[in-house]
Amino acid sequence: MTSQPLQKVDHSALKANQYFIISLGVLAFIFNQPILAVFVALMMGLGTVLKKPGFGFIYTSLLKPRGWMKPDVLDDNPEPHRFAQFVGFLFMAGGSAALFLGSAVLGWTLVWIVVALASLNAFGGFCVGCAMYYWLVRLNVPGFGKQPPTGTFPGMKPKAGAAA
């Protein structure tokens, strides 16, 4: 498979998105408010449709302009990140539905899976959804065609200048 040109991806926007997913998911659990899980699912779904991080507007309109977060723009593929957000949306939507249908254990388990995976990405630099995307590429699944940036382990955040 040939290498496709990489695009510029602001990893700070992705990280801000993950912070909101983590925070709201934990708050939903602490205060037993499934509606917060629904809100997170809707934002993740909307972000997937718009091809942007669901909570990216907060980064763009508040965090970045005030200097609270600085851009971290790297050569990368946006598609694996959108796929990861879509998978997170499916889990969060499933968890929300389970909560509203009275299955608290299943519902909160699915919410906590999203929180855990967003935490792994935000604090550890490893995106499980992105790794899944690259595994699907290796299996030649139609619609999945981008290779990880050169020198980057599939799912790990690329290093600055690694794709040069």
PDB file of C-alpha atoms in Angstrom:
ATOM      1  CA  MET A   1       0.000   0.000   0.000  1.00  0.00           C
ATOM      2  CA  THR A   2       1.407   3.404  -0.940  1.00  0.00           C
ATOM      3  CA  SER A   3       1.864   6.206   1.549  1.00  0.00           C
ATOM      4  CA  GLN A   4      -0.653   9.027   1.344  1.00  0.00           C
ATOM      5  CA  PRO A   5       0.210  12.636   2.162  1.00  0.00           C
ATOM      6  CA  LEU A   6      -0.415  13.540   5.780  1.00  0.00           C
ATOM      7  CA  GLN A   7      -2.502  16.488   6.904  1.00  0.00           C
ATOM      8  CA  LYS A   8      -2.020  18.903   9.768  1.00  0.00           C
ATOM      9  CA  VAL A   9      -3.837  17.773  12.936  1.00  0.00           C
ATOM     10  CA  ASP A  10      -3.958  19.920  16.072  1.00  0.00           C
ATOM     11  CA  HIS A  11      -3.474  17.391  18.849  1.00  0.00           C
ATOM     12  CA  SER A  12      -4.334  20.036  21.447  1.00  0.00           C
ATOM     13  CA  ALA A  13      -7.871  20.146  20.017  1.00  0.00           C
ATOM     14  CA  LEU A  14      -8.029  16.349  20.341  1.00  0.00           C
ATOM     15  CA  LYS A  15      -6.690  16.499  23.906  1.00  0.00           C
ATOM     16  CA  ALA A  16      -9.208  19.204  24.917  1.00  0.00           C
ATOM     17  CA  ASN A  17     -11.958  16.990  23.492  1.00  0.00           C
ATOM     18  CA  GLN A  18     -10.682  14.059  25.550  1.00  0.00           C
ATOM     19  CA  TYR A  19     -10.545  16.180  28.722  1.00  0.00           C
ATOM     20  CA  PHE A  20     -14.220  17.119  28.311  1.00  0.00           C
ATOM     21  CA  ILE A  21     -15.230  13.525  27.586  1.00  0.00           C
ATOM     22  CA  ILE A  22     -13.373  12.350  30.693  1.00  0.00           C
ATOM     23  CA  SER A  23     -14.677  15.129  32.958  1.00  0.00           C
ATOM     24  CA  LEU A  24     -18.298  14.901  31.901  1.00  0.00           C
ATOM     25  CA  GLY A  25     -18.274  11.098  31.955  1.00  0.00           C
ATOM     26  CA  VAL A  26     -16.915  11.071  35.510  1.00  0.00           C
ATOM     27  CA  LEU A  27     -19.380  13.771  36.614  1.00  0.00           C
ATOM     28  CA  ALA A  28     -22.246  11.817  35.045  1.00  0.00           C
ATOM     29  CA  PHE A  29     -21.263   8.816  37.160  1.00  0.00           C
ATOM     30  CA  ILE A  30     -20.592  10.710  40.403  1.00  0.00           C
ATOM     31  CA  PHE A  31     -23.900  12.566  40.271  1.00  0.00           C
ATOM     32  CA  ASN A  32     -25.743   9.637  38.638  1.00  0.00           C
ATOM     33  CA  GLN A  33     -26.845  11.845  35.746  1.00  0.00           C
ATOM     34  CA  PRO A  34     -27.250   9.746  32.602  1.00  0.00           C
ATOM     35  CA  ILE A  35     -28.283  12.913  30.752  1.00  0.00           C
ATOM     36  CA  LEU A  36     -24.631  14.029  30.912  1.00  0.00           C
ATOM     37  CA  ALA A  37     -23.621  10.772  29.229  1.00  0.00           C
ATOM     38  CA  VAL A  38     -26.252  11.463  26.564  1.00  0.00           C
ATOM     39  CA  PHE A  39     -24.811  14.967  26.082  1.00  0.00           C
ATOM     40  CA  VAL A  40     -21.295  13.571  25.653  1.00  0.00           C
ATOM     41  CA  ALA A  41     -22.586  10.967  23.171  1.00  0.00           C
ATOM     42  CA  LEU A  42     -24.393  13.665  21.175  1.00  0.00           C
ATOM     43  CA  MET A  43     -21.288  15.868  21.065  1.00  0.00           C
ATOM     44  CA  MET A  44     -19.131  12.944  19.958  1.00  0.00           C
ATOM     45  CA  GLY A  45     -21.665  11.989  17.291  1.00  0.00           C
ATOM     46  CA  LEU A  46     -21.967  15.571  16.073  1.00  0.00           C
ATOM     47  CA  GLY A  47     -18.190  15.898  15.977  1.00  0.00           C
ATOM     48  CA  THR A  48     -17.926  12.719  13.933  1.00  0.00           C
ATOM     49  CA  VAL A  49     -20.461  14.010  11.420  1.00  0.00           C
ATOM     50  CA  LEU A  50     -18.755  17.423  11.219  1.00  0.00           C
ATOM     51  CA  LYS A  51     -15.306  15.772  11.045  1.00  0.00           C
ATOM     52  CA  LYS A  52     -14.089  17.690  14.105  1.00  0.00           C
ATOM     53  CA  PRO A  53     -13.531  16.909  17.761  1.00  0.00           C
ATOM     54  CA  GLY A  54     -16.958  17.106  19.413  1.00  0.00           C
ATOM     55  CA  PHE A  55     -15.827  19.572  22.073  1.00  0.00           C
ATOM     56  CA  GLY A  56     -13.301  21.201  19.741  1.00  0.00           C
ATOM     57  CA  PHE A  57     -15.333  24.393  19.627  1.00  0.00           C
ATOM     58  CA  ILE A  58     -14.428  25.028  23.295  1.00  0.00           C
ATOM     59  CA  TYR A  59     -10.743  24.678  22.437  1.00  0.00           C
ATOM     60  CA  THR A  60     -11.094  26.939  19.389  1.00  0.00           C
ATOM     61  CA  SER A  61     -13.246  29.638  20.974  1.00  0.00           C
ATOM     62  CA  LEU A  62     -12.033  29.663  24.579  1.00  0.00           C
ATOM     63  CA  LEU A  63      -8.949  27.640  25.469  1.00  0.00           C
ATOM     64  CA  LYS A  64      -6.670  28.503  22.537  1.00  0.00           C
ATOM     65  CA  PRO A  65      -7.511  32.248  22.238  1.00  0.00           C
ATOM     66  CA  ARG A  66      -6.880  32.783  25.961  1.00  0.00           C
ATOM     67  CA  GLY A  67      -3.594  30.889  25.803  1.00  0.00           C
ATOM     68  CA  TRP A  68      -4.817  28.203  28.218  1.00  0.00           C
ATOM     69  CA  MET A  69      -3.855  25.560  25.649  1.00  0.00           C
ATOM     70  CA  LYS A  70      -1.282  26.005  22.925  1.00  0.00           C
ATOM     71  CA  PRO A  71      -1.649  24.390  19.488  1.00  0.00           C
ATOM     72  CA  ASP A  72       0.192  21.120  18.955  1.00  0.00           C
ATOM     73  CA  VAL A  73      -0.078  20.765  15.186  1.00  0.00           C
ATOM     74  CA  LEU A  74       1.504  17.612  13.788  1.00  0.00           C
ATOM     75  CA  ASP A  75       1.615  15.790  10.474  1.00  0.00           C
ATOM     76  CA  ASP A  76      -0.974  13.070  10.954  1.00  0.00           C
ATOM     77  CA  ASN A  77      -4.102  11.454   9.523  1.00  0.00           C
ATOM     78  CA  PRO A  78      -7.393  12.890  10.812  1.00  0.00           C
ATOM     79  CA  GLU A  79      -9.374   9.788   9.764  1.00  0.00           C
ATOM     80  CA  PRO A  80      -8.213   7.492  12.617  1.00  0.00           C
ATOM     81  CA  HIS A  81      -9.126  10.187  15.157  1.00  0.00           C
ATOM     82  CA  ARG A  82     -12.606  10.564  13.646  1.00  0.00           C
ATOM     83  CA  PHE A  83     -13.002   6.785  13.681  1.00  0.00           C
ATOM     84  CA  ALA A  84     -11.951   6.689  17.352  1.00  0.00           C
ATOM     85  CA  GLN A  85     -14.504   9.393  18.154  1.00  0.00           C
ATOM     86  CA  PHE A  86     -17.186   7.405  16.316  1.00  0.00           C
ATOM     87  CA  VAL A  87     -16.359   4.245  18.290  1.00  0.00           C
ATOM     88  CA  GLY A  88     -16.486   6.303  21.492  1.00  0.00           C
ATOM     89  CA  PHE A  89     -19.839   7.690  20.394  1.00  0.00           C
ATOM     90  CA  LEU A  90     -21.183   4.154  19.894  1.00  0.00           C
ATOM     91  CA  PHE A  91     -20.052   3.082  23.365  1.00  0.00           C
ATOM     92  CA  MET A  92     -21.306   6.267  25.033  1.00  0.00           C
ATOM     93  CA  ALA A  93     -24.645   6.084  23.191  1.00  0.00           C
ATOM     94  CA  GLY A  94     -24.987   2.408  24.112  1.00  0.00           C
ATOM     95  CA  GLY A  95     -24.150   3.212  27.721  1.00  0.00           C
ATOM     96  CA  SER A  96     -26.662   6.052  27.776  1.00  0.00           C
ATOM     97  CA  ALA A  97     -29.379   3.849  26.303  1.00  0.00           C
ATOM     98  CA  ALA A  98     -28.640   1.115  28.853  1.00  0.00           C
ATOM     99  CA  LEU A  99     -28.851   3.644  31.693  1.00  0.00           C
ATOM    100  CA  PHE A 100     -32.219   4.917  30.528  1.00  0.00           C
ATOM    101  CA  LEU A 101     -33.453   1.358  30.094  1.00  0.00           C
ATOM    102  CA  GLY A 102     -32.562   0.539  33.697  1.00  0.00           C
ATOM    103  CA  SER A 103     -29.344  -1.412  33.201  1.00  0.00           C
ATOM    104  CA  ALA A 104     -27.012   0.623  35.386  1.00  0.00           C
ATOM    105  CA  VAL A 105     -24.137  -1.878  35.434  1.00  0.00           C
ATOM    106  CA  LEU A 106     -23.976  -2.170  31.645  1.00  0.00           C
ATOM    107  CA  GLY A 107     -24.560   1.549  31.143  1.00  0.00           C
ATOM    108  CA  TRP A 108     -21.888   2.777  33.533  1.00  0.00           C
ATOM    109  CA  THR A 109     -19.472   0.103  32.318  1.00  0.00           C
ATOM    110  CA  LEU A 110     -19.749   1.419  28.754  1.00  0.00           C
ATOM    111  CA  VAL A 111     -19.392   5.022  29.949  1.00  0.00           C
ATOM    112  CA  TRP A 112     -16.291   4.088  31.985  1.00  0.00           C
ATOM    113  CA  ILE A 113     -14.757   2.307  28.979  1.00  0.00           C
ATOM    114  CA  VAL A 114     -14.987   5.595  27.064  1.00  0.00           C
ATOM    115  CA  VAL A 115     -13.551   7.519  30.034  1.00  0.00           C
ATOM    116  CA  ALA A 116     -10.684   5.021  30.393  1.00  0.00           C
ATOM    117  CA  LEU A 117      -9.793   5.041  26.701  1.00  0.00           C
ATOM    118  CA  ALA A 118     -10.002   8.842  26.477  1.00  0.00           C
ATOM    119  CA  SER A 119      -7.714   8.981  29.542  1.00  0.00           C
ATOM    120  CA  LEU A 120      -5.233   6.592  27.957  1.00  0.00           C
ATOM    121  CA  ASN A 121      -5.111   8.883  24.933  1.00  0.00           C
ATOM    122  CA  ALA A 122      -5.042  12.195  26.818  1.00  0.00           C
ATOM    123  CA  PHE A 123      -2.471  11.166  29.410  1.00  0.00           C
ATOM    124  CA  GLY A 124      -0.610   8.315  27.707  1.00  0.00           C
ATOM    125  CA  GLY A 125      -0.580   9.350  24.051  1.00  0.00           C
ATOM    126  CA  PHE A 126      -2.086   6.077  22.842  1.00  0.00           C
ATOM    127  CA  CYS A 127      -5.365   6.087  20.912  1.00  0.00           C
ATOM    128  CA  VAL A 128      -6.997   2.642  20.923  1.00  0.00           C
ATOM    129  CA  GLY A 129      -9.568   3.723  18.305  1.00  0.00           C
ATOM    130  CA  CYS A 130      -6.737   4.933  16.048  1.00  0.00           C
ATOM    131  CA  ALA A 131      -4.930   1.608  16.510  1.00  0.00           C
ATOM    132  CA  MET A 132      -8.184  -0.173  15.576  1.00  0.00           C
ATOM    133  CA  TYR A 133      -8.379   1.974  12.425  1.00  0.00           C
ATOM    134  CA  TYR A 134      -4.836   0.961  11.424  1.00  0.00           C
ATOM    135  CA  TRP A 135      -5.609  -2.715  12.148  1.00  0.00           C
ATOM    136  CA  LEU A 136      -8.577  -2.441   9.780  1.00  0.00           C
ATOM    137  CA  VAL A 137      -6.201  -0.992   7.172  1.00  0.00           C
ATOM    138  CA  ARG A 138      -3.935  -4.036   7.547  1.00  0.00           C
ATOM    139  CA  LEU A 139      -6.979  -6.287   7.060  1.00  0.00           C
ATOM    140  CA  ASN A 140      -7.790  -4.397   3.818  1.00  0.00           C
ATOM    141  CA  VAL A 141     -11.250  -3.418   5.066  1.00  0.00           C
ATOM    142  CA  PRO A 142     -12.824  -1.062   2.495  1.00  0.00           C
ATOM    143  CA  GLY A 143     -12.940   2.567   3.642  1.00  0.00           C
ATOM    144  CA  PHE A 144      -9.808   2.241   5.769  1.00  0.00           C
ATOM    145  CA  GLY A 145      -6.739   3.195   3.784  1.00  0.00           C
ATOM    146  CA  LYS A 146      -4.433   5.565   5.636  1.00  0.00           C
ATOM    147  CA  GLN A 147      -1.118   4.336   7.009  1.00  0.00           C
ATOM    148  CA  PRO A 148       0.325   5.669  10.278  1.00  0.00           C
ATOM    149  CA  PRO A 149       2.881   8.451   9.922  1.00  0.00           C
ATOM    150  CA  THR A 150       6.363   7.144   9.185  1.00  0.00           C
ATOM    151  CA  GLY A 151       8.164   6.040  12.333  1.00  0.00           C
ATOM    152  CA  THR A 152       4.971   6.070  14.429  1.00  0.00           C
ATOM    153  CA  PHE A 153       3.624   2.973  16.162  1.00  0.00           C
ATOM    154  CA  PRO A 154      -0.043   2.588  15.107  1.00  0.00           C
ATOM    155  CA  GLY A 155      -2.177   4.404  17.663  1.00  0.00           C
ATOM    156  CA  MET A 156       0.641   6.430  19.225  1.00  0.00           C
ATOM    157  CA  LYS A 157       0.825  10.196  18.904  1.00  0.00           C
ATOM    158  CA  PRO A 158       3.291  11.103  16.138  1.00  0.00           C
ATOM    159  CA  LYS A 159       6.476  12.868  17.166  1.00  0.00           C
ATOM    160  CA  ALA A 160       7.006  16.387  15.862  1.00  0.00           C
ATOM    161  CA  GLY A 161       8.872  16.176  12.548  1.00  0.00           C
ATOM    162  CA  ALA A 162       8.654  12.344  12.450  1.00  0.00           C
ATOM    163  CA  ALA A 163       6.926  12.301   9.066  1.00  0.00           C
ATOM    164  CA  ALA A 164       9.418  14.550   7.323  1.00  0.00           C
TER     165      ALA A 164
END
